Coordinates of C-alpha atoms and ligand atoms in Angstrom, one line a residue:
M1 CA 11.3 -13.7 11.5
K2 CA 9.7 -17.1 11.7
F3 CA 6.0 -17.9 12.2
T4 CA 5.0 -21.3 13.7
V5 CA 1.5 -22.7 13.8
F6 CA 0.4 -24.5 17.0
G7 CA -3.3 -24.8 16.4
I8 CA -5.7 -24.7 13.5
G9 CA -9.0 -25.4 15.3
S10 CA -11.8 -23.1 16.5
A11 CA -14.2 -23.0 19.4
T12 CA -15.5 -26.6 19.4
P13 CA -12.8 -29.1 20.6
Q14 CA -11.6 -31.4 17.9
I15 CA -9.3 -34.3 18.2
G16 CA -6.0 -33.6 16.4
K17 CA -6.8 -29.9 15.9
H18 CA -5.5 -27.7 18.7
P19 CA -7.1 -24.3 19.4
S20 CA -5.4 -21.0 18.4
A21 CA -1.8 -20.4 19.3
F22 CA 1.1 -19.2 17.2
L23 CA 4.7 -18.5 17.8
L24 CA 6.8 -15.8 16.2
E25 CA 10.6 -15.9 16.5
I26 CA 12.3 -12.6 16.1
E27 CA 16.0 -12.0 16.7
N28 CA 16.4 -14.7 19.3
E29 CA 13.2 -14.1 21.3
Y30 CA 9.7 -15.4 21.0
V31 CA 6.3 -13.8 20.9
L32 CA 3.3 -16.1 21.5
I33 CA 0.1 -15.0 19.8
D34 CA -3.1 -16.4 21.4
C35 CA -2.8 -19.2 23.9
G36 CA -5.6 -21.8 23.5
E37 CA -6.0 -24.7 25.9
G38 CA -2.9 -26.9 26.0
T39 CA -0.5 -24.4 24.4
Q40 CA 2.1 -25.1 27.0
F41 CA 2.4 -28.7 25.6
R42 CA 3.0 -27.3 22.2
L43 CA 5.9 -25.2 23.6
L44 CA 7.3 -28.4 25.1
E45 CA 6.9 -30.4 21.9
H46 CA 8.7 -27.7 20.0
K47 CA 11.4 -27.5 22.7
I48 CA 10.9 -23.8 23.1
K49 CA 13.1 -22.4 25.8
H50 CA 10.7 -20.5 28.1
T51 CA 13.3 -17.9 29.0
R52 CA 13.3 -16.7 25.4
L53 CA 9.5 -16.3 25.5
R54 CA 9.2 -12.6 26.4
T55 CA 5.8 -11.5 25.1
I56 CA 2.3 -13.0 24.9
C57 CA -0.4 -11.3 22.9
I58 CA -4.1 -12.3 23.4
S59 CA -6.6 -11.2 20.7
H60 CA -9.8 -11.6 22.6
L61 CA -11.4 -13.5 25.5
H62 CA -13.2 -16.4 23.7
G63 CA -11.8 -19.5 25.4
D64 CA -10.2 -21.1 22.4
H65 CA -7.8 -18.1 22.2
Y66 CA -6.7 -17.9 25.9
F67 CA -7.8 -20.8 28.1
G68 CA -4.2 -22.0 28.1
L69 CA -2.8 -18.8 29.5
V70 CA -3.1 -19.4 33.3
G71 CA -1.7 -22.9 32.9
L72 CA 1.3 -21.6 31.0
L73 CA 1.9 -18.8 33.5
S74 CA 1.7 -21.2 36.4
S75 CA 4.1 -23.6 34.8
L76 CA 6.6 -20.8 34.0
S77 CA 6.4 -20.0 37.7
L78 CA 7.0 -23.6 38.7
A79 CA 10.1 -23.6 36.5
R80 CA 11.2 -20.6 38.6
R81 CA 11.4 -18.2 35.7
N82 CA 13.0 -14.9 36.6
E83 CA 12.7 -13.0 33.3
P84 CA 9.9 -10.5 33.1
L85 CA 7.1 -11.4 30.7
T86 CA 4.9 -8.8 28.8
L87 CA 1.3 -9.8 28.5
I88 CA -0.7 -7.8 25.9
G89 CA -4.5 -8.3 25.7
P90 CA -8.0 -7.0 26.5
K91 CA -8.1 -4.9 29.7
S92 CA -10.2 -7.4 31.7
L93 CA -7.6 -10.2 31.0
L94 CA -5.4 -9.0 33.9
E95 CA -8.3 -9.3 36.3
I96 CA -9.1 -12.8 35.1
V97 CA -5.4 -13.9 35.5
N98 CA -5.1 -12.3 38.9
I99 CA -8.2 -13.9 40.4
Q100 CA -7.1 -17.3 39.2
L101 CA -3.6 -16.9 40.6
L102 CA -4.8 -15.4 43.9
N103 CA -7.2 -18.3 44.5
S104 CA -4.6 -20.9 43.8
G105 CA -2.2 -19.3 46.3
N106 CA 0.2 -18.9 43.4
D107 CA 2.6 -15.9 43.4
L108 CA 4.4 -15.7 40.1
S109 CA 8.1 -16.1 40.3
F110 CA 8.6 -13.4 37.7
E111 CA 7.3 -9.9 36.9
L112 CA 4.2 -9.8 34.6
I113 CA 4.0 -6.5 32.7
F114 CA 0.5 -6.0 31.4
V115 CA -0.3 -3.8 28.4
P116 CA -4.0 -3.4 27.5
T117 CA -5.1 -3.5 23.9
D118 CA -7.5 -1.0 22.4
P119 CA -10.4 -2.6 20.5
Q120 CA -11.3 0.7 18.9
H121 CA -8.0 2.1 17.5
R122 CA -4.7 1.1 16.1
K123 CA -2.2 1.4 19.0
L124 CA 1.5 0.7 19.5
V125 CA 1.6 -1.8 22.4
L126 CA 5.3 -2.8 22.4
E127 CA 8.4 -1.3 21.0
K128 CA 11.8 -3.0 21.1
K129 CA 15.1 -2.5 19.4
H130 CA 14.4 -5.0 16.6
F131 CA 10.7 -5.1 16.4
K132 CA 7.4 -3.4 17.4
I133 CA 3.9 -4.7 18.0
E134 CA 0.7 -2.8 17.2
C135 CA -2.9 -3.9 17.9
F136 CA -5.8 -2.9 15.6
P137 CA -9.6 -3.4 15.8
L138 CA -11.2 -6.5 14.4
I139 CA -15.0 -7.1 14.0
H140 CA -16.2 -9.8 16.3
R141 CA -18.9 -10.5 18.9
I142 CA -16.7 -9.3 21.8
P143 CA -13.9 -6.7 21.8
T144 CA -11.1 -8.2 19.6
T145 CA -7.9 -7.0 18.1
G146 CA -5.5 -8.2 15.5
F147 CA -1.7 -7.7 15.9
L148 CA 0.7 -6.1 13.4
I149 CA 4.3 -7.2 14.1
T150 CA 7.0 -5.4 12.3
K151 CA 10.6 -6.5 12.3
K152 CA 12.5 -3.3 11.8
R153 CA 15.1 -2.7 9.1
G154 CA 18.3 -4.6 9.9
Q155 CA 21.7 -3.2 10.6
R156 CA 23.6 -1.9 7.6
H157 CA 25.8 -4.4 5.8
L158 CA 29.6 -3.8 5.9
I159 CA 31.5 -3.9 2.6
P160 CA 34.6 -5.5 4.0
D161 CA 36.8 -5.0 0.9
K162 CA 36.4 -1.3 1.1
L163 CA 37.4 -0.9 4.8
P164 CA 41.0 0.3 5.1
D165 CA 43.4 -2.0 7.0
D166 CA 44.0 0.6 9.7
F167 CA 40.3 1.1 10.5
P168 CA 39.7 0.9 14.2
H169 CA 37.8 -2.4 14.4
T170 CA 36.1 -1.7 17.7
F171 CA 34.0 0.9 15.8
I172 CA 32.7 -1.3 13.1
H173 CA 29.3 -1.5 15.0
L174 CA 29.0 2.3 14.6
L175 CA 29.2 2.1 10.9
K176 CA 26.6 -0.7 10.9
E177 CA 24.4 1.6 13.0
G178 CA 24.7 4.3 10.3
K179 CA 27.1 6.5 12.2
D180 CA 30.3 8.2 10.9
V181 CA 33.5 7.3 12.8
T182 CA 36.4 9.6 13.5
D183 CA 39.7 8.1 14.5
E184 CA 41.0 10.4 17.2
L185 CA 44.6 9.3 16.7
N186 CA 44.9 10.6 13.1
G187 CA 41.8 12.7 12.8
V188 CA 40.4 10.7 9.8
T189 CA 36.6 10.5 9.5
Y190 CA 35.1 7.4 8.0
H191 CA 31.7 8.0 6.5
Y192 CA 29.3 5.0 7.0
L193 CA 27.8 5.5 3.5
D194 CA 31.3 4.7 2.0
Y195 CA 31.7 1.4 3.8
T196 CA 28.2 0.0 4.2
T197 CA 25.1 -0.8 2.3
E198 CA 21.5 -0.6 3.5
G199 CA 20.3 -3.2 6.0
D200 CA 17.6 -5.8 5.2
P201 CA 14.2 -4.2 4.7
P202 CA 11.5 -4.3 7.4
K203 CA 9.3 -7.4 7.5
V204 CA 5.6 -7.3 8.4
F205 CA 3.4 -10.0 9.9
A206 CA -0.4 -9.4 10.4
Y207 CA -2.5 -11.6 12.6
C208 CA -6.3 -11.3 11.9
S209 CA -8.4 -13.6 14.1
D210 CA -11.2 -13.6 14.9
T211 CA -13.0 -11.3 12.6
A212 CA -15.9 -10.8 10.2
F213 CA -15.0 -9.5 6.7
N214 CA -13.1 -6.4 7.7
P215 CA -11.9 -4.0 4.9
G216 CA -11.4 -1.3 7.6
M217 CA -8.1 -2.9 8.5
L218 CA -6.6 -2.8 5.0
E219 CA -4.8 0.4 5.6
T220 CA -3.1 -1.1 8.6
I221 CA -2.1 -4.4 7.1
K222 CA -1.2 -3.2 3.6
N223 CA 1.8 -4.8 1.9
A224 CA 2.2 -7.3 4.8
D225 CA 4.8 -10.0 4.0
L226 CA 2.5 -12.6 5.7
I227 CA -1.1 -12.4 6.7
Y228 CA -2.6 -15.0 9.0
H229 CA -6.4 -14.7 8.7
E230 CA -9.1 -16.8 10.1
A231 CA -11.3 -18.8 7.6
T232 CA -13.8 -20.5 9.9
F233 CA -16.2 -21.2 7.0
T234 CA -16.3 -21.6 3.2
K235 CA -18.5 -19.4 1.1
E236 CA -21.7 -21.4 1.2
L237 CA -21.9 -20.3 4.8
T238 CA -21.3 -16.6 4.2
A239 CA -24.5 -15.8 6.0
R240 CA -23.4 -17.8 9.0
A241 CA -20.0 -16.2 8.9
Q242 CA -21.7 -12.8 9.0
K243 CA -24.0 -13.8 11.9
T244 CA -21.2 -15.2 14.1
Q245 CA -18.7 -12.5 12.9
H246 CA -16.2 -14.9 11.4
S247 CA -14.9 -15.0 7.8
T248 CA -15.0 -17.4 4.9
A249 CA -11.9 -18.5 3.0
E250 CA -12.9 -16.3 0.1
Q251 CA -13.3 -13.2 2.3
A252 CA -9.9 -13.8 3.8
A253 CA -8.4 -14.1 0.3
E254 CA -10.1 -10.9 -0.7
I255 CA -8.5 -9.1 2.2
A256 CA -5.0 -10.5 1.4
K257 CA -5.4 -9.4 -2.3
A258 CA -6.7 -5.9 -1.5
A259 CA -3.9 -5.5 1.1
G260 CA -1.2 -6.4 -1.5
A261 CA 0.1 -9.1 0.8
K262 CA 2.8 -11.5 -0.3
K263 CA 1.3 -14.5 1.4
L264 CA -1.8 -15.7 3.2
V265 CA -2.1 -18.5 5.7
L266 CA -5.6 -19.6 6.7
G267 CA -6.7 -21.1 10.0
H268 CA -9.3 -21.4 12.7
F269 CA -11.3 -23.9 10.8
S270 CA -14.8 -24.9 12.0
S271 CA -15.2 -28.4 13.3
R272 CA -18.0 -29.0 10.7
Y273 CA -15.4 -29.5 8.0
K274 CA -13.8 -32.9 8.0
D275 CA -11.8 -31.9 4.9
I276 CA -10.5 -28.4 4.5
E277 CA -9.2 -28.6 0.9
G278 CA -12.3 -26.6 -0.1
H279 CA -11.0 -23.6 1.9
L280 CA -7.8 -23.7 -0.1
T281 CA -9.4 -24.0 -3.5
E282 CA -11.8 -21.1 -2.6
A283 CA -9.0 -18.9 -1.4
Q284 CA -6.6 -19.6 -4.2
A285 CA -9.2 -18.6 -6.8
V286 CA -9.0 -15.1 -5.4
F287 CA -5.4 -14.9 -4.0
E288 CA -3.0 -17.4 -5.4
N289 CA -0.4 -17.4 -2.7
S290 CA -2.8 -18.8 -0.1
E291 CA -2.0 -21.7 2.1
L292 CA -3.8 -23.7 4.8
A293 CA -2.1 -23.5 8.2
E294 CA -0.6 -26.8 9.2
Q295 CA 0.1 -27.6 12.9
G296 CA 3.8 -27.6 13.6
K297 CA 4.7 -25.9 10.3
N298 CA 7.2 -23.0 10.2
Y299 CA 6.8 -20.1 7.8
E300 CA 10.0 -18.0 7.2
I301 CA 9.1 -14.4 6.7
K302 CA 12.0 -13.1 4.7
Ligands
LIG401 ZN1 -13.8 -15.7 18.8

C-alpha cells in the first residue's frame, strides 16, 4: 500500500501549498482521500491513470477538502470514463454534486455510486477483496469523519521446494487461498498448511483530518502502520486549535503515541507559518517517528 501527499495546505490559499488531497495505491487501484481545489492537476502531474481511480473519500464539506471534486468528475466524464466510481462522503455531498452537474447540463459518462458516511459512529463504507474502508467520527465544526483503510492479509506464500512434481499446477491458487486440493485422478489430498506459509499481515492506514484533539478515536486507529493527522497549529496556539477544532503538532503526536502507531505524517498547516520545522520538533519530542507531509512524496506502508 502506498500513500502519496498532494497537498499540505489548509483553508487559506497559499502559493506552493495545495489544499488537502491524498492518494492511496492498493493492489493496482487508487483511492483518493479528500479533493481540494486543483486536485485533478495533481493526478495529471503524477500520471495517474484515471481508470484505476475507483474510489473517492471526502472527510467533510469545508472547501479546502472538496472544492476540486466537481471539476475532477467533469473531467473524468470528458475523458469518457466508463468504469463506475464510488464516492464516499457526508450525505449532503451528493446533492451538491448533482446540482452542479445538472446546471451545467453535464451527464456523467460513468456510474457514480454514492455511499454516505456517518459522523456519529464507526461504519464500514466499502469492502473489496483486498481492502476495506471504514469511516469514524472526528471532532470538527461541521460533521467530519476520518477514514481507516485496511489492506487485508495477503495470499499465503507457496513453498515451491515442498510441492511434489506431479502437483496439478492449475490448483496452486487454491493452496494460496488456504484451501486443500484433492487430485481426482489419484485421490491424493494436498493440505495447504503443508505447502504454504501465512500471507503478509494486514496493513492499516488512518486518515485524521480535520479534528480537534480526539482521544475518542484511539480504539479505532490503534496500532495503525501509518497515521496521517492534521497539525494546523503549534502548541502556543492550543487555545486557537481548540476554538477552531483543529489540532496542534503536539496533540497529533500524542494521538500517534497513545495509538501505538508505527509512523505519523503531519499536514494541513496553517498559512500563518512560513516555516514548519517547529511542527516537526514539537511532534518528535512526543513521538519520534513523526514526519512532515511533503507534496509529491510517497510513503510505502509495508
Ligand atoms: Zn475543516
